Amino acid sequence: MKLSHFSFNLPKELLAEFPAENRDESRLMVIDRKKQTIEHKMFKDVINYFDDGDVLILNNTKVFPARLYGNKEKTGARIEVFLLRELNAEQRLWDVLVDPARKIRIGNKLYFGDDDSLVAEVIDNTTSRGRTLRFLYDGSYEEFRNKLTELGETPIPKYINREVTEEDAERYQTIYAKEEGAVAAPTAGLHFSKHLLKKLEIKGINFAEVTLHVGLGTFNPVEVEDLSKHKMDSEELIIKQEACDIVNNAKVNKKRICAVGTTSMRAIESSVSSQNTLNPYEGWTNKFIFPPHDFSIANCMITNFHTPKSTLLMMISAFCGHDLMKRAYDEAIKEEYKFYSYGDAMLII
């Protein structure tokens, strides 16, 4: 398959700027691969597709306020700093993106906050927009991290062309987020409300939690026609024994195992044994899933509607079947489903 197979016209007005009023009242498209059918539901109807002993695999990563605004020394130019990952806690070294990048060189200092209480020095260039910063702050590590949280902004995607609101801090986060480290939300999970999770639990559905700290690499455009030549950025992944036991037990009992989101799917596909069971894992993954791909663990998945030519769309094509996926996306555009992070959802069974 080539990059051009994943191109389609997405009307701008279908990119969701705000979340649905209630998490579980987004729309839900249900695709049955066996019957080749497409149905239109509400997200809370998802409960009707699961029974006692089935498993939902949830990515419990937590988004941190990764977008900061500082001023360059001398000129006072406003610079956006997007925190990607911490490189060294002791030295307070961070891998970041800066914008506008052309103004930021090694040796420059950036000042943050009204009182300039946080300062960063540029110590390396990593890519055209990437820099390594050393933060300078009078205080303990805990106080430093609190300062980053205080000054940082919820990193809603750039295409959402509006100011960040207080609501974003809550809504651009799953209700089961626990492990801080993501710079983008695992968006399929945003549709679950506390009420819906409780109802699923009462029905006997089990939850297996994995942690994949979503980086911006997930959204990097694919720029090669031959998909096998695309390189994914690495993201940190933790799968504990407890999650493996829940998933592998469901597999033995031929239950429905549902990956909630492309990040959960990447996580489990990154740590499969030769017997096609889930293994514990702690490390990094740069797995890129595109057609054809044999999925080893999950037999259904929940996902949002993705943008053209994205790696996320390629995974959905591999799981759903390319022709059925194209039919579903044509239908989604016709029925005016909302796309991307705050958009509607799809259940593929």
Coordinates of C-alpha atoms in Angstrom, one line a residue, residues 111-327:
Y111 CA 12.5 33.7 30.5
F112 CA 9.1 32.3 31.7
G113 CA 6.4 33.7 34.0
D114 CA 5.6 37.4 34.9
D115 CA 8.4 37.3 37.4
D116 CA 10.9 35.5 35.2
S117 CA 11.2 32.9 38.0
L118 CA 11.9 30.1 35.5
V119 CA 14.8 30.4 33.0
A120 CA 16.0 28.0 30.3
E121 CA 19.2 27.9 28.4
V122 CA 19.4 26.4 24.9
I123 CA 22.2 23.8 24.9
D124 CA 21.7 21.9 21.7
N125 CA 19.9 21.8 18.3
T126 CA 18.2 18.4 17.6
T127 CA 16.1 19.0 14.5
S128 CA 14.9 22.1 12.6
R129 CA 12.5 23.0 15.4
G130 CA 13.9 20.7 18.1
R131 CA 16.1 22.0 20.9
T132 CA 17.6 20.7 24.2
L133 CA 16.9 23.1 27.1
R134 CA 18.5 23.2 30.5
F135 CA 16.0 24.8 33.0
L136 CA 17.4 27.0 35.7
Y137 CA 15.2 27.2 38.8
D138 CA 15.8 28.0 42.5
G139 CA 14.0 25.2 44.3
S140 CA 13.6 21.5 44.7
Y141 CA 12.8 19.1 41.8
E142 CA 9.2 18.9 43.0
E143 CA 8.9 22.7 43.1
F144 CA 10.4 22.9 39.6
R145 CA 7.8 20.4 38.3
N146 CA 5.0 22.3 40.0
K147 CA 6.3 25.5 38.3
L148 CA 6.2 23.8 34.9
T149 CA 2.6 22.7 35.6
E150 CA 1.6 26.2 36.8
L151 CA 3.1 28.0 33.7
G152 CA 2.2 25.3 31.2
E153 CA -1.0 25.1 29.1
T154 CA -3.0 22.1 28.0
P155 CA -1.5 21.0 24.7
I156 CA -4.6 20.8 22.6
P157 CA -3.7 20.2 18.9
K158 CA -2.6 23.1 16.8
Y159 CA -5.5 22.7 14.3
I160 CA -7.9 23.8 17.1
N161 CA -7.8 27.4 16.2
R162 CA -8.8 29.0 19.5
E163 CA -7.5 29.9 23.0
V164 CA -7.2 27.1 25.5
T165 CA -10.1 27.1 28.0
E166 CA -10.3 25.8 31.6
E167 CA -12.6 23.0 30.3
D168 CA -9.7 21.7 28.1
A169 CA -7.6 20.8 31.2
E170 CA -10.4 18.3 32.1
R171 CA -11.7 17.3 28.8
Y172 CA -8.4 16.7 27.0
Q173 CA -7.7 14.0 29.5
T174 CA -9.3 10.5 30.0
I175 CA -11.1 10.0 33.3
Y176 CA -8.8 7.0 34.0
A177 CA -5.6 9.0 33.3
K178 CA -3.0 8.2 36.0
E179 CA 0.6 8.1 34.7
E180 CA 1.8 11.5 33.7
G181 CA 4.0 11.7 30.6
A182 CA 1.9 12.3 27.4
V183 CA 1.9 15.4 25.3
A184 CA -1.2 14.4 23.5
A185 CA -4.3 12.6 24.8
P186 CA -5.2 9.0 23.8
T187 CA -8.4 10.4 22.3
A188 CA -10.6 7.3 21.9
G189 CA -10.7 7.1 25.6
L190 CA -12.1 10.6 26.0
H191 CA -15.6 9.3 25.3
F192 CA -15.8 7.2 28.5
S193 CA -17.7 8.8 31.4
K194 CA -17.5 7.6 35.0
H195 CA -21.1 6.4 34.7
L196 CA -20.4 4.4 31.5
L197 CA -17.3 2.7 33.0
K198 CA -19.3 1.8 36.1
K199 CA -22.1 0.3 34.0
L200 CA -19.5 -1.7 32.0
E201 CA -17.9 -2.9 35.2
I202 CA -21.3 -4.0 36.6
K203 CA -21.9 -6.0 33.4
G204 CA -18.7 -8.0 34.0
I205 CA -16.4 -6.3 31.6
N206 CA -12.7 -6.3 32.7
F207 CA -10.2 -3.4 32.2
A208 CA -6.6 -4.0 31.4
E209 CA -4.4 -0.9 31.7
V210 CA -1.3 -0.2 29.8
T211 CA 0.8 3.0 29.6
L212 CA 2.0 4.5 26.3
H213 CA 3.1 8.0 26.7
V214 CA 1.9 9.6 23.5
G215 CA 4.4 11.9 21.8
L216 CA 4.0 14.2 18.9
G217 CA 5.5 11.6 16.6
T218 CA 2.0 10.0 16.4
F219 CA 0.9 13.0 14.4
N220 CA 4.0 13.4 12.3
P221 CA 3.0 13.4 8.6
V222 CA 4.1 10.5 6.5
E223 CA 6.3 12.0 3.7
V224 CA 7.3 8.9 1.8
E225 CA 5.1 7.1 -0.8
D226 CA 6.5 3.8 0.2
L227 CA 5.1 3.2 3.7
S228 CA 7.8 0.7 4.7
K229 CA 10.3 3.6 4.7
H230 CA 8.4 5.8 7.2
K231 CA 10.0 5.9 10.7
M232 CA 7.9 6.4 13.8
D233 CA 9.2 8.4 16.8
S234 CA 9.8 6.2 19.9
E235 CA 7.3 6.5 22.7
E236 CA 7.7 5.1 26.2
L237 CA 5.7 2.0 27.0
I238 CA 4.9 0.0 30.2
I239 CA 2.8 -3.2 30.2
K240 CA 2.5 -4.8 33.6
Q241 CA 2.0 -8.5 34.4
E242 CA -1.5 -7.8 35.8
A243 CA -2.7 -6.5 32.4
C244 CA -1.2 -9.4 30.6
D245 CA -3.0 -11.9 32.9
I246 CA -6.4 -10.2 32.2
V247 CA -5.8 -10.1 28.4
N248 CA -4.4 -13.6 28.1
N249 CA -7.1 -15.1 30.2
A250 CA -9.8 -13.5 28.0
K251 CA -7.9 -14.9 24.9
V252 CA -8.0 -18.4 26.3
N253 CA -11.7 -18.0 26.9
K254 CA -12.3 -16.6 23.4
K255 CA -13.7 -13.3 24.7
R256 CA -13.9 -10.0 23.0
I257 CA -10.7 -8.1 23.5
C258 CA -11.0 -4.4 22.6
A259 CA -8.1 -2.0 22.2
V260 CA -9.4 1.5 23.2
G261 CA -7.5 3.7 20.7
T262 CA -4.6 3.4 18.3
T263 CA -2.2 3.9 21.2
S264 CA -3.5 0.9 23.1
M265 CA -3.3 -1.1 19.9
R266 CA 0.3 0.0 19.3
A267 CA 1.2 -0.9 22.9
I268 CA -0.1 -4.4 22.8
E269 CA 1.2 -5.2 19.3
S270 CA 4.7 -4.1 20.5
S271 CA 5.0 -6.9 23.0
V272 CA 3.6 -10.2 21.7
S273 CA 5.0 -13.6 22.5
S274 CA 5.6 -16.4 19.9
Q275 CA 2.3 -17.9 21.1
N276 CA 0.5 -14.7 20.4
T277 CA 0.0 -13.8 24.0
L278 CA 0.7 -10.5 25.7
N279 CA 4.1 -10.1 27.4
P280 CA 5.0 -7.6 30.1
Y281 CA 7.2 -4.8 28.8
E282 CA 9.1 -1.7 29.9
G283 CA 10.9 0.4 27.4
W284 CA 10.3 2.2 24.2
T285 CA 8.4 1.4 21.0
N286 CA 8.5 2.8 17.5
K287 CA 6.1 0.2 16.0
F288 CA 4.4 1.4 12.9
I289 CA 1.3 -0.6 11.9
F290 CA 0.1 -0.4 8.3
P291 CA -1.5 -2.9 5.9
P292 CA -1.0 -5.8 5.7
H293 CA -0.7 -6.6 9.4
D294 CA -1.7 -9.6 11.4
F295 CA -3.1 -8.5 14.7
S296 CA -2.2 -10.8 17.5
I297 CA -4.2 -9.7 20.6
A298 CA -7.2 -7.5 20.1
N299 CA -10.2 -8.6 18.0
C300 CA -12.0 -5.3 18.2
M301 CA -11.1 -1.7 18.7
I302 CA -12.5 1.8 19.5
T303 CA -11.0 4.7 17.7
N304 CA -11.7 8.3 16.6
F305 CA -11.9 9.5 13.0
H306 CA -8.5 10.4 11.7
T307 CA -7.0 12.9 9.2
P308 CA -5.9 12.0 5.7
K309 CA -2.5 10.3 5.2
S310 CA -2.0 9.8 9.0
T311 CA -0.3 6.8 10.5
L312 CA -3.5 6.4 12.6
L313 CA -5.6 6.0 9.5
M314 CA -3.1 3.4 8.2
M315 CA -3.5 1.3 11.3
I316 CA -7.3 1.5 11.0
S317 CA -7.1 0.3 7.4
A318 CA -5.0 -2.7 8.5
F319 CA -7.5 -3.6 11.2
C320 CA -10.7 -2.9 9.4
G321 CA -9.8 -3.8 5.8
H322 CA -9.0 -1.0 3.4
D323 CA -12.2 -1.0 1.3
L324 CA -14.5 -1.2 4.3
M325 CA -12.6 1.6 6.0
K326 CA -12.9 3.8 2.9
R327 CA -16.7 3.1 2.7

